[in-house]
Short mmCIF file of C-alpha atoms in Angstrom, two decimals:
data_model
loop_
_atom_site.label_atom_id
_atom_site.label_comp_id
_atom_site.label_asym_id
_atom_site.label_seq_id
_atom_site.Cartn_x
_atom_site.Cartn_y
_atom_site.Cartn_z
CA MET A 1 -5.75 4.41 216.84
CA LYS A 2 -6.71 7.21 219.22
CA ARG A 3 -5.18 10.51 218.08
CA SER A 4 -4.00 12.99 220.67
CA SER A 5 -3.95 16.73 220.34
CA LEU A 6 -0.83 18.58 221.32
CA PHE A 7 -2.65 20.11 224.28
CA SER A 8 -4.17 16.90 225.60
CA SER A 9 -0.75 15.27 225.29
CA SER A 10 0.79 17.79 227.61
CA ILE A 11 -1.81 17.56 230.38
CA VAL A 12 -0.03 14.95 232.54
CA PRO A 13 3.42 16.55 232.24
CA LEU A 14 1.85 19.96 232.90
CA ARG A 15 0.23 18.69 236.09
CA ILE A 16 3.52 17.30 237.38
CA VAL A 17 5.32 20.53 236.46
CA PHE A 18 2.61 22.56 238.19
CA LEU A 19 3.11 20.55 241.39
CA MET A 20 6.89 20.92 241.12
CA TRP A 21 6.61 24.71 240.89
CA LEU A 22 3.94 24.87 243.59
CA LEU A 23 6.05 22.96 246.12
CA PHE A 24 9.16 24.92 245.20
CA SER A 25 7.29 28.21 245.68
CA LEU A 26 5.88 27.09 249.02
CA GLU A 27 9.32 25.99 250.15
CA ALA A 28 10.87 29.28 249.08
CA TYR A 29 8.09 31.47 250.47
CA TYR A 30 7.49 29.80 253.82
CA GLY A 31 10.98 28.36 254.29
CA TRP A 32 9.62 24.85 254.81
CA PRO A 33 12.44 22.31 254.54
CA LEU A 34 10.54 20.07 252.10
CA SER A 35 13.77 18.61 250.73
CA ALA A 36 13.78 16.36 253.77
CA PHE A 37 11.00 14.39 252.00
CA GLY A 38 13.40 13.17 249.32
CA ILE A 39 14.41 9.54 248.91
CA VAL A 40 16.69 8.34 251.69
CA PRO A 41 17.77 4.90 250.46
CA ARG A 42 16.74 1.89 252.50
CA THR A 43 15.13 3.82 255.35
CA TRP A 44 11.43 3.70 256.25
CA PRO A 45 10.99 7.51 256.43
CA GLY A 46 12.82 7.74 253.10
CA LEU A 47 10.05 5.73 251.41
CA ILE A 48 7.91 8.86 251.18
CA GLY A 49 10.50 10.14 248.72
CA ILE A 50 9.29 7.62 246.15
CA VAL A 51 6.19 9.79 245.79
CA MET A 52 7.58 13.17 246.76
CA SER A 53 11.13 13.41 245.44
CA PRO A 54 10.33 14.23 241.76
CA LEU A 55 8.28 17.19 242.98
CA LEU A 56 11.14 18.63 245.08
CA HIS A 57 14.03 20.68 243.72
CA GLY A 58 17.15 22.20 245.25
CA ASN A 59 17.12 25.54 243.46
CA VAL A 60 15.49 27.38 240.60
CA PHE A 61 18.09 26.23 238.03
CA HIS A 62 17.52 22.62 239.04
CA LEU A 63 13.78 23.18 238.67
CA ILE A 64 14.03 24.81 235.24
CA SER A 65 16.48 22.19 233.97
CA ASN A 66 13.90 19.50 234.76
CA THR A 67 10.79 21.46 233.74
CA ILE A 68 11.70 21.90 230.07
CA PRO A 69 12.66 18.29 229.24
CA LEU A 70 9.80 16.91 231.32
CA LEU A 71 7.27 18.99 229.38
CA PHE A 72 8.86 18.20 226.02
CA LEU A 73 9.54 14.49 226.48
CA GLY A 74 6.26 13.92 228.36
CA SER A 75 4.28 15.59 225.59
CA VAL A 76 6.14 13.65 222.88
CA LEU A 77 5.38 10.43 224.76
CA TYR A 78 1.65 11.17 225.13
CA PHE A 79 1.35 12.52 221.59
CA PHE A 80 3.02 9.68 219.71
CA TYR A 81 2.37 6.75 222.06
CA PRO A 82 -0.97 7.61 223.74
CA ARG A 83 -1.80 3.97 224.50
CA LEU A 84 1.56 3.20 226.15
CA ALA A 85 2.10 6.59 227.75
CA PRO A 86 0.29 6.06 231.09
CA THR A 87 2.20 2.81 231.72
CA VAL A 88 5.53 4.37 230.76
CA PHE A 89 4.90 7.46 232.86
CA PHE A 90 3.84 5.37 235.86
CA ARG A 91 6.97 3.24 235.59
CA ALA A 92 9.20 6.29 235.02
CA TYR A 93 7.83 7.84 238.20
CA PHE A 94 7.50 4.96 240.62
CA TRP A 95 9.85 2.22 239.41
CA THR A 96 12.72 4.67 238.99
CA ASN A 97 12.30 6.00 242.50
CA LEU A 98 11.89 2.52 243.95
CA LEU A 99 15.21 1.51 242.37
CA VAL A 100 16.85 4.61 243.85
CA TRP A 101 15.43 3.73 247.28
CA LEU A 102 16.72 0.17 246.95
CA PHE A 103 20.17 0.70 245.47
CA ALA A 104 21.42 4.31 245.78
CA ARG A 105 24.26 5.24 248.10
CA PRO A 106 23.19 5.26 251.76
CA GLN A 107 22.90 8.30 254.04
CA SER A 108 21.91 10.59 251.20
CA ILE A 109 18.75 12.42 250.18
CA HIS A 110 17.78 12.25 246.51
CA ILE A 111 15.44 14.89 245.09
CA GLY A 112 14.38 16.09 241.65
CA ALA A 113 12.52 14.89 238.57
CA SER A 114 15.62 13.99 236.60
CA GLY A 115 14.99 10.26 237.10
CA ILE A 116 11.68 10.65 235.25
CA VAL A 117 13.33 12.75 232.54
CA TYR A 118 15.97 10.06 232.02
CA ALA A 119 13.37 7.31 231.93
CA LEU A 120 11.33 9.17 229.30
CA ALA A 121 14.39 10.03 227.20
CA PHE A 122 15.71 6.46 227.27
CA PHE A 123 12.26 5.06 226.51
CA LEU A 124 11.81 7.35 223.50
CA ILE A 125 15.32 6.60 222.23
CA PHE A 126 15.13 2.82 222.66
CA PHE A 127 11.49 2.17 221.72
CA GLY A 128 12.29 2.97 218.09
CA VAL A 129 15.36 0.72 218.22
CA PHE A 130 13.30 -2.25 219.46
CA TYR A 131 10.04 -1.57 217.58
CA ARG A 132 11.70 -0.59 214.29
CA ASP A 133 8.92 1.20 212.49
CA PHE A 134 9.61 4.38 210.56
CA ARG A 135 7.85 6.82 212.89
CA SER A 136 9.40 5.39 216.08
CA LEU A 137 12.85 5.50 214.50
CA ILE A 138 12.39 9.16 213.59
CA ILE A 139 11.43 9.87 217.21
CA THR A 140 14.51 7.92 218.34
CA VAL A 141 16.79 10.02 216.15
CA VAL A 142 15.21 13.35 217.13
CA VAL A 143 15.27 12.61 220.87
CA PHE A 144 18.81 11.27 220.60
CA LEU A 145 19.96 14.42 218.83
CA LEU A 146 18.32 16.63 221.45
CA TYR A 147 19.01 14.58 224.57
CA GLY A 148 21.94 12.31 223.64
CA GLY A 149 23.82 13.85 226.56
CA VAL A 150 21.81 11.67 228.94
CA PHE A 151 24.23 8.84 228.23
CA TYR A 152 26.91 10.76 230.15
CA GLY A 153 24.57 11.52 233.03
CA ILE A 154 24.24 7.91 234.10
CA LEU A 155 27.90 7.78 235.14
CA PRO A 156 29.13 8.84 238.59
CA GLY A 157 30.64 12.32 238.49
CA ASP A 158 29.73 15.31 240.62
CA PRO A 159 29.18 13.98 244.17
CA HIS A 160 26.20 16.32 244.59
CA VAL A 161 24.39 14.85 241.61
CA SER A 162 22.21 11.80 242.00
CA TRP A 163 23.60 9.75 239.12
CA GLU A 164 21.79 6.80 240.69
CA SER A 165 18.45 8.43 239.78
CA HIS A 166 19.69 8.92 236.22
CA LEU A 167 20.87 5.31 235.94
CA ALA A 168 17.62 3.99 237.47
CA GLY A 169 15.63 6.12 235.01
CA ALA A 170 17.72 4.83 232.12
CA LEU A 171 17.16 1.20 233.16
CA VAL A 172 13.42 1.74 233.57
CA GLY A 173 13.25 3.52 230.20
CA ILE A 174 15.17 0.81 228.34
CA GLY A 175 13.28 -1.97 230.16
CA SER A 176 9.93 -0.39 229.31
CA ALA A 177 10.94 0.14 225.69
CA LEU A 178 11.93 -3.51 225.41
CA THR A 179 8.87 -5.03 227.08
CA LEU A 180 6.29 -2.67 225.58
CA SER A 181 7.72 -2.90 222.06
CA ARG A 182 7.20 -6.68 222.17
CA LYS A 183 3.59 -6.27 223.26
CA SER A 184 2.76 -3.59 220.68
CA MET B 1 24.57 39.77 258.19
CA LEU B 2 25.33 37.33 255.39
CA ARG B 3 22.57 37.09 252.79
CA GLU B 4 22.45 33.28 253.17
CA PHE B 5 21.64 33.60 256.86
CA GLU B 6 18.76 36.04 256.62
CA ALA B 7 16.19 33.36 257.51
CA LEU B 8 18.11 32.26 260.60
CA GLU B 9 17.91 33.26 264.26
CA ALA B 10 20.96 34.90 265.85
CA SER B 11 21.87 31.70 267.74
CA GLU B 12 21.68 29.71 264.50
CA VAL B 13 23.94 32.16 262.68
CA GLU B 14 26.40 31.83 265.54
CA LEU B 15 26.31 28.04 265.19
CA MET B 16 26.93 28.27 261.44
CA LEU B 17 29.87 30.58 261.99
CA LYS B 18 31.49 28.45 264.65
CA ALA B 19 30.82 25.11 262.92
CA PRO B 20 34.32 24.93 261.30
CA ILE B 21 35.87 25.59 264.71
CA LEU B 22 33.72 22.88 266.30
CA VAL B 23 34.78 20.41 263.60
CA CYS B 24 38.40 21.33 264.13
CA MET B 25 38.07 20.89 267.90
CA LEU B 26 36.26 17.58 267.48
CA VAL B 27 38.69 15.96 265.06
CA ALA B 28 41.93 17.52 266.24
CA GLY B 29 41.04 16.97 269.86
CA ALA B 30 39.82 13.42 269.42
CA ASP B 31 43.21 12.03 270.43
CA GLY B 32 43.27 14.19 273.57
CA LYS B 33 45.41 17.10 272.38
CA ILE B 34 45.02 19.82 269.77
CA ASP B 35 48.38 20.71 268.26
CA SER B 36 49.11 23.88 266.33
CA LYS B 37 49.77 21.89 263.13
CA GLU B 38 46.13 20.85 263.15
CA VAL B 39 44.88 24.36 263.80
CA ASN B 40 47.09 25.75 261.03
CA LYS B 41 45.78 23.12 258.64
CA ALA B 42 42.19 24.12 259.47
CA ILE B 43 42.99 27.78 258.76
CA GLN B 44 44.74 26.81 255.52
CA VAL B 45 41.74 24.75 254.33
CA ALA B 46 39.36 27.55 255.28
CA ARG B 47 41.38 30.09 253.30
CA ARG B 48 41.74 27.83 250.28
CA LYS B 49 38.03 27.09 250.20
CA ALA B 50 37.18 30.76 250.62
CA LYS B 51 39.30 31.61 247.59
CA SER B 52 37.95 28.85 245.39
CA SER B 53 34.26 29.24 246.14
CA ASP B 54 32.15 32.22 245.17
CA ILE B 55 29.37 31.04 247.43
CA LEU B 56 31.48 30.47 250.55
CA TRP B 57 33.79 33.41 250.08
CA GLN B 58 31.77 35.86 252.12
CA TYR B 59 31.03 33.29 254.77
CA PHE B 60 34.70 32.56 255.21
CA SER B 61 35.80 36.12 255.34
CA VAL B 62 33.73 36.20 258.55
CA ALA B 63 34.19 32.65 259.86
CA SER B 64 37.94 32.37 259.39
CA GLU B 65 38.71 35.70 261.04
CA ASP B 66 40.90 35.11 264.14
CA PHE B 67 40.23 31.41 263.77
CA GLU B 68 42.94 30.27 266.18
CA ASP B 69 42.05 32.83 268.86
CA LYS B 70 38.40 31.91 268.66
CA LEU B 71 39.27 28.24 268.89
CA ARG B 72 41.46 28.73 271.96
CA ILE B 73 38.82 30.86 273.67
CA LEU B 74 36.02 28.47 272.81
CA LEU B 75 38.05 25.51 273.99
CA ARG B 76 38.16 26.91 277.52
CA ASN B 77 34.39 26.49 277.79
CA TYR B 78 34.51 22.76 277.17
CA PRO B 79 35.58 19.89 279.47
CA ASN B 80 39.25 18.98 279.42
CA THR B 81 38.81 15.30 278.69
CA ALA B 82 38.36 14.40 275.01
CA GLU B 83 35.48 12.04 275.71
CA ALA B 84 33.33 14.54 277.60
CA ARG B 85 34.22 17.35 275.20
CA ASN B 86 33.44 15.36 272.09
CA GLU B 87 30.06 14.34 273.42
CA ILE B 88 29.08 18.01 273.67
CA LEU B 89 30.65 18.88 270.30
CA VAL B 90 28.76 16.07 268.56
CA GLU B 91 25.52 17.33 270.06
CA GLU B 92 26.24 20.90 268.96
CA LEU B 93 27.14 19.86 265.42
CA ALA B 94 23.98 17.72 265.23
CA ALA B 95 22.01 20.91 265.85
CA LEU B 96 23.03 21.94 262.32
CA ASN B 97 20.46 19.43 261.05
CA ALA B 98 17.70 21.79 262.10
CA VAL B 99 19.44 24.83 260.62
CA LEU B 100 20.88 23.66 257.30
CA PRO B 101 17.55 22.86 255.59
CA ARG B 102 16.67 26.56 255.89
CA VAL B 103 19.82 27.70 254.13
CA GLU B 104 19.96 28.05 250.32
CA SER B 105 20.72 24.69 248.70
CA SER B 106 23.97 25.53 246.83
CA PHE B 107 25.38 27.12 249.96
CA ARG B 108 24.23 24.14 252.04
CA ARG B 109 25.98 21.66 249.76
CA GLN B 110 29.24 23.57 249.62
CA PHE B 111 29.15 24.21 253.36
CA TYR B 112 28.72 20.50 254.05
CA SER B 113 31.58 19.55 251.66
CA LEU B 114 33.76 22.11 253.35
CA LEU B 115 33.14 20.71 256.84
CA LYS B 116 33.91 17.19 255.58
CA GLU B 117 37.11 18.34 253.89
CA LEU B 118 38.11 20.26 256.97
CA ALA B 119 37.62 17.17 259.14
CA ARG B 120 39.61 14.97 256.78
CA GLU B 121 42.52 17.35 256.33
CA VAL B 122 42.78 18.26 260.00
CA ALA B 123 42.85 14.58 260.93
CA ALA B 124 45.57 13.85 258.38
CA SER B 125 47.70 16.88 259.25
CA SER B 126 49.57 15.49 262.24
CA GLY B 127 50.63 12.21 263.75
CA GLY B 128 51.67 9.05 261.95
CA LEU B 129 55.09 8.34 260.50
CA LEU B 130 56.14 10.76 257.75
CA GLY B 131 52.49 11.42 257.10
CA TYR B 132 51.55 7.74 256.82
CA ASN B 133 48.88 6.38 259.10
CA ALA B 134 48.26 9.94 260.30
CA ILE B 135 44.58 9.38 261.06
CA ASP B 136 44.29 7.50 264.31
CA LYS B 137 41.37 5.42 265.53
CA GLU B 138 39.81 8.20 267.59
CA GLU B 139 39.99 10.73 264.74
CA ALA B 140 38.60 8.18 262.26
CA LYS B 141 35.48 7.94 264.43
CA TYR B 142 34.63 11.56 263.71
CA ILE B 143 35.95 12.47 260.26
CA GLY B 144 32.78 11.24 258.53
CA LEU B 145 30.79 13.82 260.52
CA ASP B 146 27.98 11.29 260.77
CA MET B 147 26.06 13.52 263.17
CA ILE B 148 25.32 15.98 260.31
CA ARG B 149 22.76 14.84 257.77
CA PRO B 150 24.19 15.15 254.25
CA PRO B 151 22.53 17.62 251.89
CA GLU B 152 20.24 16.30 249.17
CA LEU B 153 21.54 15.04 245.83
CA ILE B 154 19.90 16.55 242.77
#
């Protein structure tokens, strides 16, 4: 099995985080209204959000609250599951956002990387449950202890929070854990 | 000048400050007449929101000042018929779509919620029987404020 170093495992998450901070800085410095490129469900212009929305954030707290888990969970994914990681990350990014575009409440703009964070957290929690080897179960327990709160985030609550992104991420994470654990 | 409006032109600041009045005029005047109950409700909502929100507090200490007088004065500049007046008001409120993306996101979200709440409460404040069925068909057309794009969800 190919072994990953801690640094090489964090390259993909670091690139995404770099782009998130770059776009946020450009938006803040030049005043460009980039948030308009978020996902607007079931509209043609809103399709661009499938690519752009995880890179856009409403404020610095929103950005930080996604940066830390994205770096941690992304690195854990690439470190412990290097063979599966590109597939999981691709699904977490694009499938999650596609589900938001298809099913989220209309006339709304969804931004932020929390859908990816939820997909990664749910994948890491459920992969161990489905795969049932010692190492995966340890990862399940550790991620659950650190990010067990994600189970609350998939429920509707604050009207300004895109719980649909969280739910879509959770479904993609669980779905990926199930399908990929069978193939492994 | 409010800190949140530093990136805006003078005409855009003016629009932000008169937006609650425009919403009040649009919803309250949708049935042809603006009664004082509706204006009082708008002032009440504005004050309540100002007290409960750190972000909007400063905005409201400016925007809600002499609310009724401003509304009455502003109203004189618009056509008398509800249909013609509302057409202009909808257009003016839609102009917020170009302004709001340049305002800080927490402020933008709270500002949008406030306008929606204002529209709903003003519409429900008069008419109907003992408060039931208080929102008539004309008011219902506008309380969603569909001309303003909602802020992003995070």
